[in-house]
PDB file of C-alpha atoms in Angstrom:
ATOM      1  CA  ALA A 169      -3.922  16.730  -6.396  1.00  0.00           C
ATOM      2  CA  GLN A 170      -4.840  14.421  -3.590  1.00  0.00           C
ATOM      3  CA  LYS A 171      -3.308  13.951  -0.186  1.00  0.00           C
ATOM      4  CA  VAL A 172      -3.618  11.717   2.869  1.00  0.00           C
ATOM      5  CA  THR A 173      -2.439  12.934   6.255  1.00  0.00           C
ATOM      6  CA  GLN A 174      -1.811  10.711   9.222  1.00  0.00           C
ATOM      7  CA  ALA A 175      -0.674  13.213  11.797  1.00  0.00           C
ATOM      8  CA  GLN A 176       0.151  10.610  14.445  1.00  0.00           C
ATOM      9  CA  THR A 177       3.577   9.228  13.628  1.00  0.00           C
ATOM     10  CA  GLU A 178       3.777   6.937  16.663  1.00  0.00           C
ATOM     11  CA  ILE A 179       1.296   5.884  19.323  1.00  0.00           C
ATOM     12  CA  SER A 180       1.926   3.711  22.377  1.00  0.00           C
ATOM     13  CA  VAL A 181      -0.850   2.259  24.484  1.00  0.00           C
ATOM     14  CA  VAL A 182      -1.107  -0.355  27.172  1.00  0.00           C
ATOM     15  CA  GLU A 183      -2.929  -3.564  26.356  1.00  0.00           C
ATOM     16  CA  LYS A 184      -6.732  -3.374  26.669  1.00  0.00           C
ATOM     17  CA  GLU A 185      -6.808   0.361  26.071  1.00  0.00           C
ATOM     18  CA  ASP A 186      -8.810   1.742  23.158  1.00  0.00           C
ATOM     19  CA  VAL A 187      -6.874   3.657  20.517  1.00  0.00           C
ATOM     20  CA  THR A 188      -7.948   5.792  17.553  1.00  0.00           C
ATOM     21  CA  LEU A 189      -5.774   6.346  14.502  1.00  0.00           C
ATOM     22  CA  ASP A 190      -6.577   9.503  12.586  1.00  0.00           C
ATOM     23  CA  CYS A 191      -6.718   9.914   8.819  1.00  0.00           C
ATOM     24  CA  VAL A 192      -7.559  13.119   6.975  1.00  0.00           C
ATOM     25  CA  TYR A 193      -7.741  13.195   3.201  1.00  0.00           C
ATOM     26  CA  GLU A 194      -7.942  15.769   0.430  1.00  0.00           C
ATOM     27  CA  THR A 195      -9.416  15.281  -3.017  1.00  0.00           C
ATOM     28  CA  ARG A 196     -11.495  17.245  -5.482  1.00  0.00           C
ATOM     29  CA  ASP A 197     -13.103  14.110  -6.840  1.00  0.00           C
ATOM     30  CA  THR A 198     -16.618  13.149  -5.827  1.00  0.00           C
ATOM     31  CA  THR A 199     -15.957   9.450  -6.428  1.00  0.00           C
ATOM     32  CA  TYR A 200     -13.200   7.938  -4.382  1.00  0.00           C
ATOM     33  CA  TYR A 201     -12.264   5.029  -2.149  1.00  0.00           C
ATOM     34  CA  LEU A 202     -10.604   5.027   1.241  1.00  0.00           C
ATOM     35  CA  PHE A 203      -8.610   2.150   2.672  1.00  0.00           C
ATOM     36  CA  TRP A 204      -6.837   1.063   5.791  1.00  0.00           C
ATOM     37  CA  TYR A 205      -3.938  -1.364   5.622  1.00  0.00           C
ATOM     38  CA  LYS A 206      -1.883  -2.923   8.419  1.00  0.00           C
ATOM     39  CA  GLN A 207       1.839  -3.600   8.052  1.00  0.00           C
ATOM     40  CA  PRO A 208       3.142  -5.973  10.743  1.00  0.00           C
ATOM     41  CA  PRO A 209       6.898  -6.411  11.286  1.00  0.00           C
ATOM     42  CA  SER A 210       6.938  -9.163   8.654  1.00  0.00           C
ATOM     43  CA  GLY A 211       6.513  -6.477   5.986  1.00  0.00           C
ATOM     44  CA  GLU A 212       3.500  -7.282   3.841  1.00  0.00           C
ATOM     45  CA  LEU A 213       0.560  -4.930   3.983  1.00  0.00           C
ATOM     46  CA  VAL A 214      -2.713  -6.511   5.014  1.00  0.00           C
ATOM     47  CA  PHE A 215      -5.985  -5.067   3.786  1.00  0.00           C
ATOM     48  CA  LEU A 216      -8.405  -4.089   6.557  1.00  0.00           C
ATOM     49  CA  ILE A 217     -11.229  -2.115   4.973  1.00  0.00           C
ATOM     50  CA  ARG A 218     -12.408  -0.237   1.894  1.00  0.00           C
ATOM     51  CA  ARG A 219     -15.056   2.468   1.945  1.00  0.00           C
ATOM     52  CA  ASN A 220     -16.432   4.330  -1.078  1.00  0.00           C
ATOM     53  CA  SER A 221     -17.313   7.998  -1.016  1.00  0.00           C
ATOM     54  CA  PHE A 222     -21.052   7.361  -1.256  1.00  0.00           C
ATOM     55  CA  ASP A 223     -21.254   5.174   1.806  1.00  0.00           C
ATOM     56  CA  GLU A 224     -20.838   7.066   5.052  1.00  0.00           C
ATOM     57  CA  GLN A 225     -22.052   4.321   7.308  1.00  0.00           C
ATOM     58  CA  ASN A 226     -19.637   3.470  10.026  1.00  0.00           C
ATOM     59  CA  GLU A 227     -18.395  -0.087  10.135  1.00  0.00           C
ATOM     60  CA  ILE A 228     -17.485  -2.430  12.929  1.00  0.00           C
ATOM     61  CA  SER A 229     -15.550  -5.648  12.554  1.00  0.00           C
ATOM     62  CA  GLY A 230     -14.796  -7.313  15.841  1.00  0.00           C
ATOM     63  CA  ARG A 231     -12.534  -4.981  17.818  1.00  0.00           C
ATOM     64  CA  TYR A 232     -12.050  -2.709  14.806  1.00  0.00           C
ATOM     65  CA  SER A 233     -14.326   0.164  13.857  1.00  0.00           C
ATOM     66  CA  TRP A 234     -14.124   2.934  11.297  1.00  0.00           C
ATOM     67  CA  ASN A 235     -15.687   6.387  11.352  1.00  0.00           C
ATOM     68  CA  PHE A 236     -16.055   8.006   7.921  1.00  0.00           C
ATOM     69  CA  GLN A 237     -17.096  11.655   7.932  1.00  0.00           C
ATOM     70  CA  LYS A 238     -17.154  13.488   4.601  1.00  0.00           C
ATOM     71  CA  SER A 239     -17.895  16.798   6.320  1.00  0.00           C
ATOM     72  CA  THR A 240     -14.458  16.742   7.924  1.00  0.00           C
ATOM     73  CA  SER A 241     -12.749  14.584   5.254  1.00  0.00           C
ATOM     74  CA  SER A 242     -11.754  12.073   7.866  1.00  0.00           C
ATOM     75  CA  PHE A 243     -11.668   8.291   8.011  1.00  0.00           C
ATOM     76  CA  ASN A 244     -10.572   7.357  11.501  1.00  0.00           C
ATOM     77  CA  PHE A 245      -9.834   3.860  12.746  1.00  0.00           C
ATOM     78  CA  THR A 246     -10.457   2.696  16.304  1.00  0.00           C
ATOM     79  CA  ILE A 247      -9.163  -0.460  17.935  1.00  0.00           C
ATOM     80  CA  THR A 248     -11.074  -1.430  21.051  1.00  0.00           C
ATOM     81  CA  ALA A 249      -9.374  -3.377  23.842  1.00  0.00           C
ATOM     82  CA  SER A 250      -6.033  -3.347  22.052  1.00  0.00           C
ATOM     83  CA  GLN A 251      -3.767  -6.389  22.082  1.00  0.00           C
ATOM     84  CA  VAL A 252      -0.031  -6.810  21.655  1.00  0.00           C
ATOM     85  CA  VAL A 253      -0.649  -8.424  18.248  1.00  0.00           C
ATOM     86  CA  ASP A 254      -2.134  -5.128  17.063  1.00  0.00           C
ATOM     87  CA  SER A 255       1.342  -3.602  17.109  1.00  0.00           C
ATOM     88  CA  ALA A 256       2.098  -2.602  13.526  1.00  0.00           C
ATOM     89  CA  VAL A 257       2.239   0.322  11.156  1.00  0.00           C
ATOM     90  CA  TYR A 258      -1.195   1.324   9.925  1.00  0.00           C
ATOM     91  CA  PHE A 259      -1.680   3.091   6.600  1.00  0.00           C
ATOM     92  CA  CYS A 260      -4.640   5.044   5.361  1.00  0.00           C
ATOM     93  CA  ALA A 261      -4.949   5.355   1.570  1.00  0.00           C
ATOM     94  CA  LEU A 262      -7.078   7.177  -0.979  1.00  0.00           C
ATOM     95  CA  SER A 263      -7.954   6.138  -4.514  1.00  0.00           C
ATOM     96  CA  ALA A 264      -9.649   8.817  -6.593  1.00  0.00           C
ATOM     97  CA  PHE A 265     -10.727   9.135 -10.185  1.00  0.00           C
ATOM     98  CA  SER A 266     -10.253  12.435 -11.921  1.00  0.00           C
ATOM     99  CA  SER A 267     -11.813  12.654 -15.351  1.00  0.00           C
ATOM    100  CA  GLY A 268      -9.179  12.968 -18.046  1.00  0.00           C
ATOM    101  CA  SER A 269      -6.293  12.163 -15.759  1.00  0.00           C
ATOM    102  CA  ALA A 270      -4.488   9.071 -14.614  1.00  0.00           C
ATOM    103  CA  ARG A 271      -5.774   7.041 -11.733  1.00  0.00           C
ATOM    104  CA  GLN A 272      -3.995   7.724  -8.480  1.00  0.00           C
ATOM    105  CA  LEU A 273      -3.534   5.812  -5.254  1.00  0.00           C
ATOM    106  CA  THR A 274      -2.107   7.824  -2.408  1.00  0.00           C
ATOM    107  CA  PHE A 275      -0.972   6.493   0.945  1.00  0.00           C
ATOM    108  CA  GLY A 276      -0.504   8.388   4.183  1.00  0.00           C
ATOM    109  CA  SER A 277       2.852   8.212   5.902  1.00  0.00           C
ATOM    110  CA  GLY A 278       1.574   5.653   8.398  1.00  0.00           C
ATOM    111  CA  THR A 279       1.115   5.455  12.157  1.00  0.00           C
ATOM    112  CA  GLN A 280       3.320   3.144  14.175  1.00  0.00           C
ATOM    113  CA  LEU A 281       1.174   1.601  16.891  1.00  0.00           C
ATOM    114  CA  THR A 282       2.874  -0.123  19.806  1.00  0.00           C
ATOM    115  CA  VAL A 283       0.725  -2.021  22.288  1.00  0.00           C
ATOM    116  CA  LEU A 284       2.571  -2.733  25.501  1.00  0.00           C
ATOM    117  CA  PRO A 285       1.723  -5.766  27.649  1.00  0.00           C
TER     118      PRO A 285
ATOM    119  CA  GLU B 135       2.230 -21.547  -2.398  1.00  0.00           C
ATOM    120  CA  THR B 136      -0.550 -19.074  -1.829  1.00  0.00           C
ATOM    121  CA  GLY B 137      -0.927 -15.310  -1.988  1.00  0.00           C
ATOM    122  CA  VAL B 138       1.792 -13.065  -3.330  1.00  0.00           C
ATOM    123  CA  THR B 139       5.419 -14.097  -3.157  1.00  0.00           C
ATOM    124  CA  GLN B 140       8.515 -12.040  -3.804  1.00  0.00           C
ATOM    125  CA  THR B 141      12.125 -13.032  -4.374  1.00  0.00           C
ATOM    126  CA  PRO B 142      14.681 -12.303  -3.227  1.00  0.00           C
ATOM    127  CA  ARG B 143      13.677 -11.069   0.220  1.00  0.00           C
ATOM    128  CA  HIS B 144      16.944  -9.189   0.621  1.00  0.00           C
ATOM    129  CA  LEU B 145      19.292  -7.814  -2.031  1.00  0.00           C
ATOM    130  CA  VAL B 146      22.514  -5.848  -1.773  1.00  0.00           C
ATOM    131  CA  MET B 147      23.918  -4.464  -4.983  1.00  0.00           C
ATOM    132  CA  GLY B 148      26.493  -2.024  -6.226  1.00  0.00           C
ATOM    133  CA  MET B 149      25.605   0.950  -8.365  1.00  0.00           C
ATOM    134  CA  THR B 150      26.940  -0.714 -11.508  1.00  0.00           C
ATOM    135  CA  ASN B 151      25.128  -4.018 -11.050  1.00  0.00           C
ATOM    136  CA  LYS B 152      22.068  -5.279 -12.883  1.00  0.00           C
ATOM    137  CA  LYS B 153      19.540  -7.290 -10.920  1.00  0.00           C
ATOM    138  CA  SER B 154      15.876  -8.219 -11.074  1.00  0.00           C
ATOM    139  CA  LEU B 155      13.136  -8.507  -8.488  1.00  0.00           C
ATOM    140  CA  LYS B 156      10.481 -11.131  -9.025  1.00  0.00           C
ATOM    141  CA  CYS B 157       6.874 -11.224  -7.919  1.00  0.00           C
ATOM    142  CA  GLU B 158       4.381 -14.040  -8.368  1.00  0.00           C
ATOM    143  CA  GLN B 159       0.732 -14.090  -7.434  1.00  0.00           C
ATOM    144  CA  HIS B 160      -1.293 -17.268  -6.960  1.00  0.00           C
ATOM    145  CA  LEU B 161      -4.665 -15.589  -6.558  1.00  0.00           C
ATOM    146  CA  GLY B 162      -5.879 -15.498 -10.150  1.00  0.00           C
ATOM    147  CA  HIS B 163      -5.795 -11.712 -10.205  1.00  0.00           C
ATOM    148  CA  ASN B 164      -5.429  -9.669 -13.385  1.00  0.00           C
ATOM    149  CA  ALA B 165      -3.643  -6.563 -12.088  1.00  0.00           C
ATOM    150  CA  MET B 166      -0.223  -6.227 -10.474  1.00  0.00           C
ATOM    151  CA  TYR B 167       1.626  -3.341  -8.898  1.00  0.00           C
ATOM    152  CA  TRP B 168       5.096  -2.261  -7.788  1.00  0.00           C
ATOM    153  CA  TYR B 169       5.472   0.046  -4.794  1.00  0.00           C
ATOM    154  CA  LYS B 170       8.508   1.642  -3.183  1.00  0.00           C
ATOM    155  CA  GLN B 171       8.587   2.121   0.571  1.00  0.00           C
ATOM    156  CA  SER B 172      11.398   4.328   1.845  1.00  0.00           C
ATOM    157  CA  ALA B 173      12.088   5.182   5.445  1.00  0.00           C
ATOM    158  CA  LYS B 174      10.132   8.201   6.662  1.00  0.00           C
ATOM    159  CA  LYS B 175       8.232   8.532   3.357  1.00  0.00           C
ATOM    160  CA  PRO B 176       4.763   7.454   2.262  1.00  0.00           C
ATOM    161  CA  LEU B 177       4.358   4.363   0.158  1.00  0.00           C
ATOM    162  CA  GLU B 178       4.879   5.286  -3.507  1.00  0.00           C
ATOM    163  CA  LEU B 179       3.066   3.578  -6.355  1.00  0.00           C
ATOM    164  CA  MET B 180       5.580   2.950  -9.149  1.00  0.00           C
ATOM    165  CA  PHE B 181       3.858   0.870 -11.823  1.00  0.00           C
ATOM    166  CA  VAL B 182       0.490  -0.711 -12.478  1.00  0.00           C
ATOM    167  CA  TYR B 183      -0.077  -3.557 -14.901  1.00  0.00           C
ATOM    168  CA  SER B 184      -3.556  -4.546 -15.969  1.00  0.00           C
ATOM    169  CA  LEU B 185      -4.055  -7.611 -18.141  1.00  0.00           C
ATOM    170  CA  GLU B 186      -0.286  -7.639 -18.701  1.00  0.00           C
ATOM    171  CA  GLU B 187      -0.197  -4.103 -20.065  1.00  0.00           C
ATOM    172  CA  ARG B 188       1.309  -1.186 -18.199  1.00  0.00           C
ATOM    173  CA  VAL B 189      -1.428   1.306 -17.341  1.00  0.00           C
ATOM    174  CA  GLU B 190       0.386   3.515 -14.853  1.00  0.00           C
ATOM    175  CA  ASN B 191       3.922   4.801 -14.671  1.00  0.00           C
ATOM    176  CA  ASN B 192       4.313   7.392 -11.967  1.00  0.00           C
ATOM    177  CA  SER B 193       7.391   9.279 -13.147  1.00  0.00           C
ATOM    178  CA  VAL B 194       9.756   6.531 -12.161  1.00  0.00           C
ATOM    179  CA  PRO B 195      13.399   6.877 -13.317  1.00  0.00           C
ATOM    180  CA  SER B 196      14.345   4.734 -16.298  1.00  0.00           C
ATOM    181  CA  ARG B 197      16.853   2.773 -14.197  1.00  0.00           C
ATOM    182  CA  PHE B 198      13.741   0.862 -13.031  1.00  0.00           C
ATOM    183  CA  SER B 199      12.244  -1.244 -15.801  1.00  0.00           C
ATOM    184  CA  PRO B 200       9.153  -3.376 -15.163  1.00  0.00           C
ATOM    185  CA  GLU B 201       8.118  -6.460 -17.066  1.00  0.00           C
ATOM    186  CA  CYS B 202       4.885  -8.429 -16.889  1.00  0.00           C
ATOM    187  CA  PRO B 203       5.116 -11.563 -19.059  1.00  0.00           C
ATOM    188  CA  ASN B 204       1.757 -12.905 -17.851  1.00  0.00           C
ATOM    189  CA  SER B 205      -0.893 -12.078 -15.296  1.00  0.00           C
ATOM    190  CA  SER B 206       0.821 -14.123 -12.577  1.00  0.00           C
ATOM    191  CA  HIS B 207       4.350 -12.752 -12.824  1.00  0.00           C
ATOM    192  CA  LEU B 208       5.856  -9.317 -12.482  1.00  0.00           C
ATOM    193  CA  PHE B 209       9.499  -8.319 -12.603  1.00  0.00           C
ATOM    194  CA  LEU B 210      11.369  -5.164 -11.756  1.00  0.00           C
ATOM    195  CA  HIS B 211      14.685  -4.911 -13.566  1.00  0.00           C
ATOM    196  CA  LEU B 212      17.266  -2.726 -11.885  1.00  0.00           C
ATOM    197  CA  HIS B 213      20.379  -1.156 -13.390  1.00  0.00           C
ATOM    198  CA  THR B 214      22.807   1.594 -12.379  1.00  0.00           C
ATOM    199  CA  LEU B 215      20.866   2.340  -9.227  1.00  0.00           C
ATOM    200  CA  GLN B 216      21.702   5.078  -6.756  1.00  0.00           C
ATOM    201  CA  PRO B 217      22.039   4.771  -2.968  1.00  0.00           C
ATOM    202  CA  GLU B 218      18.774   6.690  -2.555  1.00  0.00           C
ATOM    203  CA  ASP B 219      17.019   3.797  -4.298  1.00  0.00           C
ATOM    204  CA  SER B 220      17.590   1.688  -1.190  1.00  0.00           C
ATOM    205  CA  ALA B 221      14.115   0.812   0.080  1.00  0.00           C
ATOM    206  CA  LEU B 222      11.560  -1.929   0.559  1.00  0.00           C
ATOM    207  CA  TYR B 223       9.992  -2.826  -2.787  1.00  0.00           C
ATOM    208  CA  LEU B 224       6.505  -4.235  -2.471  1.00  0.00           C
ATOM    209  CA  CYS B 225       4.513  -6.094  -5.065  1.00  0.00           C
ATOM    210  CA  ALA B 226       0.727  -6.324  -4.947  1.00  0.00           C
ATOM    211  CA  SER B 227      -2.083  -7.792  -6.997  1.00  0.00           C
ATOM    212  CA  SER B 228      -5.798  -7.262  -7.304  1.00  0.00           C
ATOM    213  CA  GLN B 229      -8.762  -8.375  -9.309  1.00  0.00           C
ATOM    214  CA  GLY B 230     -10.412  -5.821 -11.561  1.00  0.00           C
ATOM    215  CA  GLU B 231      -8.073  -4.758 -14.350  1.00  0.00           C
ATOM    216  CA  GLY B 232      -5.968  -2.317 -12.384  1.00  0.00           C
ATOM    217  CA  PHE B 233      -8.913  -0.578 -10.810  1.00  0.00           C
ATOM    218  CA  LEU B 234      -7.383   1.161  -7.860  1.00  0.00           C
ATOM    219  CA  GLY B 235     -10.588   0.969  -5.873  1.00  0.00           C
ATOM    220  CA  ASN B 236     -10.103  -2.748  -5.396  1.00  0.00           C
ATOM    221  CA  GLU B 237      -8.494  -4.442  -2.430  1.00  0.00           C
ATOM    222  CA  GLN B 238      -4.846  -5.207  -3.061  1.00  0.00           C
ATOM    223  CA  PHE B 239      -2.943  -8.182  -1.749  1.00  0.00           C
ATOM    224  CA  PHE B 240       0.687  -7.511  -0.950  1.00  0.00           C
ATOM    225  CA  GLY B 241       3.814  -9.619  -0.939  1.00  0.00           C
ATOM    226  CA  PRO B 242       6.376  -9.489   1.871  1.00  0.00           C
ATOM    227  CA  GLY B 243       8.675  -7.178  -0.072  1.00  0.00           C
ATOM    228  CA  THR B 244      12.304  -7.150  -1.159  1.00  0.00           C
ATOM    229  CA  ARG B 245      14.638  -5.127   1.042  1.00  0.00           C
ATOM    230  CA  LEU B 246      17.079  -3.516  -1.410  1.00  0.00           C
ATOM    231  CA  THR B 247      20.334  -1.900  -0.366  1.00  0.00           C
ATOM    232  CA  VAL B 248      22.401  -0.043  -2.948  1.00  0.00           C
ATOM    233  CA  LEU B 249      26.023   0.524  -1.994  1.00  0.00           C
TER     234      LEU B 249
END
């Protein structure tokens, strides 16, 4: 079985603050992919990043950065200098491949981020 | 139109009604997905279609019946639903024959209310 835990249900920050969204995952597979998606109030999920289990390099994209640590099974997401437009629900997801079993894609329960002006 | 579109955006139905949700992708992808998003619960993958064939069916009740007539269109037929089926139903598509390691593009969803 696989599982994704986003312990932070809701976070509020003031604009320009940095904020980190936590994601902890569980899987017995050695090959897997981790994702972050953003869901603004309009509803559709927007892809942010994909990371495979063999690539532990951290990634930075503008104000966004991701810290992947296999030793702690975590894939945390940091927004630097947050803006009001960053307000959304953020989902972490795991896609793993178990031999002899069906493919699975598991989402965390999401973190509601509110950035106050 | 571009991306992934879904119709209707909102649907209210009684438990005895039959309705269908429609999804269309304009991205040239070959895999499509249905998800259910309920309040306070994680996003649930319902069905995966790859090259118009169903490749995943995650123990979804038979009152939900998917149909994929071609790689650009996906339907979810609904009949005799229960109030607990009220949720946001999201459609997504990706390139790569249903490979769940690929980036998925989502539609805006259909907000379904079952009375």
